[in-house]
Every structure is written in structure tokens, then in C-alpha cells.
Tab-separated table of C-alpha atoms in Angstrom:
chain	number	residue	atom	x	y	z
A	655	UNK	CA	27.819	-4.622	21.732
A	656	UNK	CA	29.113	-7.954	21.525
A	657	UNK	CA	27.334	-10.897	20.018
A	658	UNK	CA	26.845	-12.602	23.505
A	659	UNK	CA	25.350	-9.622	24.808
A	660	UNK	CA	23.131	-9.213	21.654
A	661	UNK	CA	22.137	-12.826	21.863
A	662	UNK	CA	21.449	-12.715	25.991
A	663	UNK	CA	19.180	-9.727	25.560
A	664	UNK	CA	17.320	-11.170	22.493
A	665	UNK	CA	17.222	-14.465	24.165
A	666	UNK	CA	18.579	-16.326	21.523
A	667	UNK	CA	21.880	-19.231	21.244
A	668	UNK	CA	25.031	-17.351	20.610
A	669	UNK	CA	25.212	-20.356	17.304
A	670	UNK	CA	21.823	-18.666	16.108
A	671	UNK	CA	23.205	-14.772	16.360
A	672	UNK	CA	26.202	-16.246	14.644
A	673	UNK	CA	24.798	-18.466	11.825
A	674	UNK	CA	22.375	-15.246	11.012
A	675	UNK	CA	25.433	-12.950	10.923
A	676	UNK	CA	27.499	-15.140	8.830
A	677	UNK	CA	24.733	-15.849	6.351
A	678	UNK	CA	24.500	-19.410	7.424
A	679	UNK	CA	20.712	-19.243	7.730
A	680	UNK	CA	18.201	-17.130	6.164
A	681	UNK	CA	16.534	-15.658	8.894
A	682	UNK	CA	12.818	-14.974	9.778
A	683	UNK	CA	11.345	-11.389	9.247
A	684	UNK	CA	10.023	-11.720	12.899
A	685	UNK	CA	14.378	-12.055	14.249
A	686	UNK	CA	15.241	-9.278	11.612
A	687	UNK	CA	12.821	-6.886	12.823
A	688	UNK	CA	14.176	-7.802	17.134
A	689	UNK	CA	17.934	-7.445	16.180
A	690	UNK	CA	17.069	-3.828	14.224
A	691	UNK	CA	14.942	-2.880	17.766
A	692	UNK	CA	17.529	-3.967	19.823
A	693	UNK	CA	20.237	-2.165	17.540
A	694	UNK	CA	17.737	1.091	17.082
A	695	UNK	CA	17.320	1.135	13.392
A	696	UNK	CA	13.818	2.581	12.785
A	697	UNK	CA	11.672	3.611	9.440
A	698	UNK	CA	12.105	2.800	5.700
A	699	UNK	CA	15.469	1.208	6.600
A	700	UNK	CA	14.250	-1.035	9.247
A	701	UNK	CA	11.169	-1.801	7.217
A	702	UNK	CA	13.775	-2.469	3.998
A	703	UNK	CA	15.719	-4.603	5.825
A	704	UNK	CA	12.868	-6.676	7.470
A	705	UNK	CA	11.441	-6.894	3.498
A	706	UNK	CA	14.959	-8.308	2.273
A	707	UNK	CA	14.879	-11.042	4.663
A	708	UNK	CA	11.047	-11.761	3.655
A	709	UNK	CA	11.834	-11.613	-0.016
A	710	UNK	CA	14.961	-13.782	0.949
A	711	UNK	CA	12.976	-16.691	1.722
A	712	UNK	CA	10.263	-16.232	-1.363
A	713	UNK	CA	11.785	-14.235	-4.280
A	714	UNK	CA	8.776	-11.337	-5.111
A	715	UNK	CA	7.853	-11.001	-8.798
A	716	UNK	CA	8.651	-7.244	-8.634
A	717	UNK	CA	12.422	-8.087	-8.387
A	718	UNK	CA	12.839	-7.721	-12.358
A	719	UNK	CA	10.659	-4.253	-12.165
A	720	UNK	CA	13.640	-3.469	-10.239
A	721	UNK	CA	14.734	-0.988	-13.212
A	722	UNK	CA	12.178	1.418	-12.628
A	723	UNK	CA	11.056	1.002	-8.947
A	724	UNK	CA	12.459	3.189	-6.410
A	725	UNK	CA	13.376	1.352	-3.561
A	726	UNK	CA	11.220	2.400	-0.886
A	727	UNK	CA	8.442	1.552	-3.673
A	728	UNK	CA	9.841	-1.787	-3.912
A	729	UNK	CA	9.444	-1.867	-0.071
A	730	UNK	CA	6.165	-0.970	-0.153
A	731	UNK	CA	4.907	-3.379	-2.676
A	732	UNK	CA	6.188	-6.481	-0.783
A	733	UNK	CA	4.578	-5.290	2.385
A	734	UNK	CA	0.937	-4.608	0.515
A	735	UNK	CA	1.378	-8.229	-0.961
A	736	UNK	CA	1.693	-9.479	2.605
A	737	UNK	CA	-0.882	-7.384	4.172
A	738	UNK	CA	-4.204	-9.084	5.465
A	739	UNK	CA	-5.761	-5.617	5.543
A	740	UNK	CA	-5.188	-3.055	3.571
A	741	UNK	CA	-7.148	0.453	4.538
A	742	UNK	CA	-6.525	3.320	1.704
A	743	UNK	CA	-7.447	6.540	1.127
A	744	UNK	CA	-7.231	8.299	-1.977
A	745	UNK	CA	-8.368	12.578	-2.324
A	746	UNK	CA	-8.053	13.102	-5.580
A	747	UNK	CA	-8.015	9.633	-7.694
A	748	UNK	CA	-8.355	5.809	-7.310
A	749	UNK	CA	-5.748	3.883	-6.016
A	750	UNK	CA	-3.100	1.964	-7.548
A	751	UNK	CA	-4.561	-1.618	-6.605
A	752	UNK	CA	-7.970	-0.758	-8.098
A	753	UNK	CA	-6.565	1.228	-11.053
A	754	UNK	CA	-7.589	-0.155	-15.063
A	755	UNK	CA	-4.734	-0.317	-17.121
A	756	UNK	CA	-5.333	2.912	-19.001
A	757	UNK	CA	-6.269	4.662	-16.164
A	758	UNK	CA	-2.829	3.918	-14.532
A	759	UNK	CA	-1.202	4.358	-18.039
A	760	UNK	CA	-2.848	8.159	-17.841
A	761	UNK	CA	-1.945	8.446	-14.638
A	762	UNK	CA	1.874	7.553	-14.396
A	763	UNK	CA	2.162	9.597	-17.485
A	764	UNK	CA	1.049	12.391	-15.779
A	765	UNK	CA	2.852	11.968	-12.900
A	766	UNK	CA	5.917	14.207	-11.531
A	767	UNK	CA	8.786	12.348	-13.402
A	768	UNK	CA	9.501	12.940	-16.979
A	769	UNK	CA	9.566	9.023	-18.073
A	770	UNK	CA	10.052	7.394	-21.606
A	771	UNK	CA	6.918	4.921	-23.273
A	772	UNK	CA	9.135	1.983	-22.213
A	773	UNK	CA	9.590	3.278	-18.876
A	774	UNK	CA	5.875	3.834	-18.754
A	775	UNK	CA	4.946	0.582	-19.940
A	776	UNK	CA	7.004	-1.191	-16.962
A	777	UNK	CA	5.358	0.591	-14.047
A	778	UNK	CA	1.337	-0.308	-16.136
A	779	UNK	CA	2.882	-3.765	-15.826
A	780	UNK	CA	4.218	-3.134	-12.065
A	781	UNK	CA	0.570	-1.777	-11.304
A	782	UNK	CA	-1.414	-4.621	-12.805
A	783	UNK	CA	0.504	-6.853	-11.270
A	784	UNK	CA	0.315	-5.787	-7.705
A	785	UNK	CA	-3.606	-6.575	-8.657
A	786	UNK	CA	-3.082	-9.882	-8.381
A	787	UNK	CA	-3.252	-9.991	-4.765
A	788	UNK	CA	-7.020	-9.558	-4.886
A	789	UNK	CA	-6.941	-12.729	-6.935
A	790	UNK	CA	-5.599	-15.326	-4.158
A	791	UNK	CA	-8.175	-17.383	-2.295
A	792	UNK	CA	-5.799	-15.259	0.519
A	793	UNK	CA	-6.704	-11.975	-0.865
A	794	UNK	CA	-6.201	-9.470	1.810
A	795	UNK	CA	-9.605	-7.453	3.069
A	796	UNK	CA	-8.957	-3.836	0.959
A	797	UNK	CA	-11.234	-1.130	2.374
A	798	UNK	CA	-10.726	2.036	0.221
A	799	UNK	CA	-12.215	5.585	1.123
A	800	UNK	CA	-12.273	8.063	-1.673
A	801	UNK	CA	-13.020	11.880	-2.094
A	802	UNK	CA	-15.722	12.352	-4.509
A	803	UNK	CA	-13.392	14.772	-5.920
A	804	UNK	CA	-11.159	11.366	-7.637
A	805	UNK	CA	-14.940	10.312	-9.030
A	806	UNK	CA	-14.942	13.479	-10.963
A	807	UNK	CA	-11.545	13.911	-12.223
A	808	UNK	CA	-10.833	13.522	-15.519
A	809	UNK	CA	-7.962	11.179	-16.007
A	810	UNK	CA	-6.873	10.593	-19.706
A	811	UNK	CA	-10.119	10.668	-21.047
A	812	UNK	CA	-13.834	10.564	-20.591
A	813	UNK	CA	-13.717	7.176	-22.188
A	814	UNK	CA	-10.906	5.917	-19.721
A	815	UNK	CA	-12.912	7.490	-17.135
A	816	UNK	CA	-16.109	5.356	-17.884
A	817	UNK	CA	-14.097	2.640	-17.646
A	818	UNK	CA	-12.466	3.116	-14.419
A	819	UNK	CA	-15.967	3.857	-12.468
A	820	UNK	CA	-17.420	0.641	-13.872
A	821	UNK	CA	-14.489	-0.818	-12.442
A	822	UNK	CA	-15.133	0.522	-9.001
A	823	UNK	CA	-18.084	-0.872	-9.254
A	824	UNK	CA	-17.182	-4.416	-10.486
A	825	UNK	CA	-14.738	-4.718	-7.337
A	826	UNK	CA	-17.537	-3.304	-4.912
A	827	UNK	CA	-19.560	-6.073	-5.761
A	828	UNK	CA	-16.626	-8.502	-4.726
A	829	UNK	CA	-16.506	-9.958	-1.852
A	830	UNK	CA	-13.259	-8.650	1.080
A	831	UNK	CA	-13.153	-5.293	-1.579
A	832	UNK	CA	-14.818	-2.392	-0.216
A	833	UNK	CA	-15.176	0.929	-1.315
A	834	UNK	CA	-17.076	4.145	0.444
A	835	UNK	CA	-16.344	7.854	-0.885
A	836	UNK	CA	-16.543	10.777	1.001
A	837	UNK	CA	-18.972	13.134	-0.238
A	838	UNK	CA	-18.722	16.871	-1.394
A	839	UNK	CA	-21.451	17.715	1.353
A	840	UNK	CA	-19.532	16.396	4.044
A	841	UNK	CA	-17.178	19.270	3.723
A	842	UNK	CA	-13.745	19.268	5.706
A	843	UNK	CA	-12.862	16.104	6.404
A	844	UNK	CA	-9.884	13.982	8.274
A	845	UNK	CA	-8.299	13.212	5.121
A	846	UNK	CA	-7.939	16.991	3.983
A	847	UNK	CA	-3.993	16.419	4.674
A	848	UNK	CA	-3.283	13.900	1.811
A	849	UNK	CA	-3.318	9.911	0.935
A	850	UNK	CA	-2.248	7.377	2.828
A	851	UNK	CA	-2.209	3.602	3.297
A	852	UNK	CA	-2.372	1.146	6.579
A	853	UNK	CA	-1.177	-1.946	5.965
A	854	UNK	CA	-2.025	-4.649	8.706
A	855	UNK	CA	-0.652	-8.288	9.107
A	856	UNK	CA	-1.073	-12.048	10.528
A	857	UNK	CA	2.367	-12.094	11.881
A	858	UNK	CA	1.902	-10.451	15.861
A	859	UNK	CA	5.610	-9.789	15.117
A	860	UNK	CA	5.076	-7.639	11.952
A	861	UNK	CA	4.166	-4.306	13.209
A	862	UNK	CA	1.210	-2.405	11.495
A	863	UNK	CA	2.692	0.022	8.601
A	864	UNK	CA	1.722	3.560	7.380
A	865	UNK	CA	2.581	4.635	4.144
A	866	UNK	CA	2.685	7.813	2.827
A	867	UNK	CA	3.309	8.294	-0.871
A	868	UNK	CA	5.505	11.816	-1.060
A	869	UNK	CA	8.122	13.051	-4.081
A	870	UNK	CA	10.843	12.205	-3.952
A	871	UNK	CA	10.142	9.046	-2.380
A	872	UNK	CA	7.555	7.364	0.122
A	873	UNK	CA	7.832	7.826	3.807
A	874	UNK	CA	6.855	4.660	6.180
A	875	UNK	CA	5.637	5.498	10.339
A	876	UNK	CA	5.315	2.010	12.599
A	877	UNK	CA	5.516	3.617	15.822
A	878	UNK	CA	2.483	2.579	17.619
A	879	UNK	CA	0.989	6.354	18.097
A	880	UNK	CA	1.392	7.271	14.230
A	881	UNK	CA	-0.682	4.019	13.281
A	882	UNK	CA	-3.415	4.868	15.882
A	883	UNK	CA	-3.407	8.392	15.255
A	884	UNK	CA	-3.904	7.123	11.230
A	885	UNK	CA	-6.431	4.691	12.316
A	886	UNK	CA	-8.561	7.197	14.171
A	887	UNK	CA	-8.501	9.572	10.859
A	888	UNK	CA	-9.367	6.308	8.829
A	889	UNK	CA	-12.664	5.733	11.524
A	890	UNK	CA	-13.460	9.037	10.897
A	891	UNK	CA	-13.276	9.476	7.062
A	892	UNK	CA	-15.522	6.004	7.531
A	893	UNK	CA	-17.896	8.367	9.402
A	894	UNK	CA	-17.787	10.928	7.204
A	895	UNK	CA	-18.264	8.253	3.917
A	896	UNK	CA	-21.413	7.131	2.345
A	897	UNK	CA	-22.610	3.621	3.172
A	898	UNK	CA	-20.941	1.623	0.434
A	899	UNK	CA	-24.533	0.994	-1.621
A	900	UNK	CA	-24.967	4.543	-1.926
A	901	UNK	CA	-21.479	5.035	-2.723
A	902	UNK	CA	-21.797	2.575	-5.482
A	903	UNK	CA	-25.022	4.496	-6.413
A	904	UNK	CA	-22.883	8.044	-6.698
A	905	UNK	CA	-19.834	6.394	-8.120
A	906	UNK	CA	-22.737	5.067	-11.297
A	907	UNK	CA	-24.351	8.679	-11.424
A	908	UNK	CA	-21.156	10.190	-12.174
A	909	UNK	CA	-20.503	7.562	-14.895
A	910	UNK	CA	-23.432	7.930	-16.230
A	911	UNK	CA	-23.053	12.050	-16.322
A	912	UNK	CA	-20.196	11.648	-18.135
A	913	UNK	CA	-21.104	9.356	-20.918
């Protein structure tokens, strides 16, 4: 296709297609994300590509984590820190942004890759950091569902564990940070097939993102049916959840079981 083509059908100046191709300009996220439609890239590499040209124009902090972050985790991360609304939900423990140090320490150790302390201490530091996001006065809204099964698992230790579930309910009590668990009454649920994460954002341009965490790496869906068909199981895990006072209420019983 030839760059006056590619610039009729976007609608753009033939100087703009050029200057972008040449690496003249740094372009918007927004004209990376219409030249990979037009040119059919799809998934993690269209949603790689459309992160490079966002961290082009503002450098993320998780650049010099770059030693141990696989790249579609490094993907991910710049996405969540540009969400507005982040939707979560977690079967079997808490999730990364509402993690305590230890607990994440614990957790990473545990995890499926065979990693040195050093190693280990990076991705703590990677996971503590992402936290900051719920600092900004621009803090996205972060509405997590848990199983009660990640309430009652023991990560590390019963001490770490205490910790953690005082935590949950330190950021329940936050304002834009809510967080509803799924009960072991409720049974079978719409989350029975694993984790996953919506990430919505400002930009009408910026499609809505689905992440799924899987070894050996994470797997992103944008097409418009995947995110409703995520959405809907979302609604109905909400549905399924305790109001989020009387999942506060069960997340302090089972702290106070195990102390």
C-alpha cells in the first residue's frame, strides 16, 4: 500500500504519514493505534506498539525494571497506569495493585519461575510501585472481586496474612477503591475459568483492554465482543459478591480466625 493511499484512507496529509514514518514526530497513541487497524496488526503487538508510542512521549518508571519484566508485562503495566477504571478479579489471592510488600515477596517467590533474591527483590519493587497509581489525585476507580477462597489462603505466613487482610480493609475504606468477594455459598460462579483484568480509558480512541495473566506470558483481547463478553462475567461475579460492608465484615472475620 503506498503512503498516499495509507494517508487518503486514514484521512491524514501525506507530510504527516511521512514525518511519522521517518521519525520526524512522535506520534499520538490515538494515530498509532488507526495506522495498525488500517494495516491489520491486532493483540499484544498492536497493544505494544500503541504503548511504545505512549511511553515515547512520557518515559514510564518501569523502563529500568526492564531486566526482569517480560514484555507483554511491561505492556500491561503502562496500560493499568493509564486506565481510569480498572475492574479485577482474583480466585485464589489478592491482586498485584493491592498486594503488601511481603505478601507479594511470598507470592513471586512462589510463583512458576525459579528466580534469584535479587531478581525477587526487583519485581517487590515493580509491584509496589505500580501502587502508586492509587496515590494520584487521578487515581483510576479499581473495583476488585475476590473468591473467598484468596481470603483463606495462606500466603507466606499467618503473620503476612494478617497483614494483607488489614490491608484490604484499609483500601476499602478509601475512597474510588472497592472491593466485594464472592462467597463460598454462592457456589459456581462466572469467574470459575480464571483471573482477569478490564482496563478502561478517557481516550474514545483507546479501546477497552482485557488481560489475562497466563505462563508463559499474558494474553491481551480488545475486540469489542471479548470485552463485553468479560464485562457481562464481571456484572455477574458483582451479582454473585457480597455488598462491599459485608465483604469488609468477612474479609475481618477471617483475620481475626487466623490470629
Amino acid at each position: 500500500m503506498s503512503r498516499e493511499e495509507v494517508a487518503r484512507r486514514l484521512e491524514w496529509s501525506s507530510s504527516t504519514l511521512f514525518r511519522i514514518e521517518t521519525g520526524r514526530t512522535k506520534p499520538q497513541p490515538r494515530s498509532v493505534r488507526e495506522l495498525l487497524g488500517l494495516y491489520e496488526v491486532s493483540g499484544a503487538e498492536k497493544e505494544g506498539l500503541v504503548q511504545l508510542a505512549r511511553e515515547a512521549r512520557q518515559p514510564g518508571w518501569w523502563h529500568s525494571f526492564r531486566d526482569v519484566l517480560p514484555n507483554p508485562y511491561e505492556v500491561f503495566i503502562g496500560l493499568e497506569a493509564g486506565a481510569t477504571t480498572i475492574r479485577a478479579f482474583e480466585p485464589l489471592a489478592v491482586p498485584g495493585l493491592l498486594q503488601t510488600p511481603e505478601y507479594a515477596r511470598a507470592m513471586i517467590r512462589g510463583g512458576p519461575q525459579e528466580l534469584d533474591p535479587d531478581e525477587i527483590d526487583r519485581r517487590v519493587q515493580v509491584r509496589v510501585a505500580r501502587q502508586q497509581i492509587l496515590m494520584r489525585a487521578d487515581r483510576p476507580r479499581l473495583w476488585v472481586v475476590l473468591d473467598e477462597a484468596a481470603l483463606h489462603r495462606t500466603v507466606g505466613n499467618d503473620t503476612i496474612m494478617r497483614e494483607q487482610l488489614a490491608h484490604l480493609v484499609a483500601v476499602s475504606e478509601q475512597g474510588r477503591t472497592t472491593v466485594q468477594v464472592v462467597p463460598f455459598g454462592s457456589g459456581a460462579h462466572a469467574g470459575t475459568s480464571g483471573p482477569f483484568v478490564i482496563l478502561n480509558f478517557a481516550e474514545p480512541a483507546d479501546r477497552d483492554v482485557v488481560y489475562l495473566e497466563t505462563i508463559p506470558e499474558g494474553v491481551y483481547l480488545e475486540g469489542a465482543n471479548d470485552v463485553e463478553a468479560f464485562m457481562l462475567a464481571f456484572d455477574r461475579l458483582l451479582a454473585a459478591a457480597l455488598p462491599p460492608d459485608d465483604s469488609v465484615s468477612l474479609i475481618q472475620r477471617v483475620a481475626g480466625a487466623g490470629s
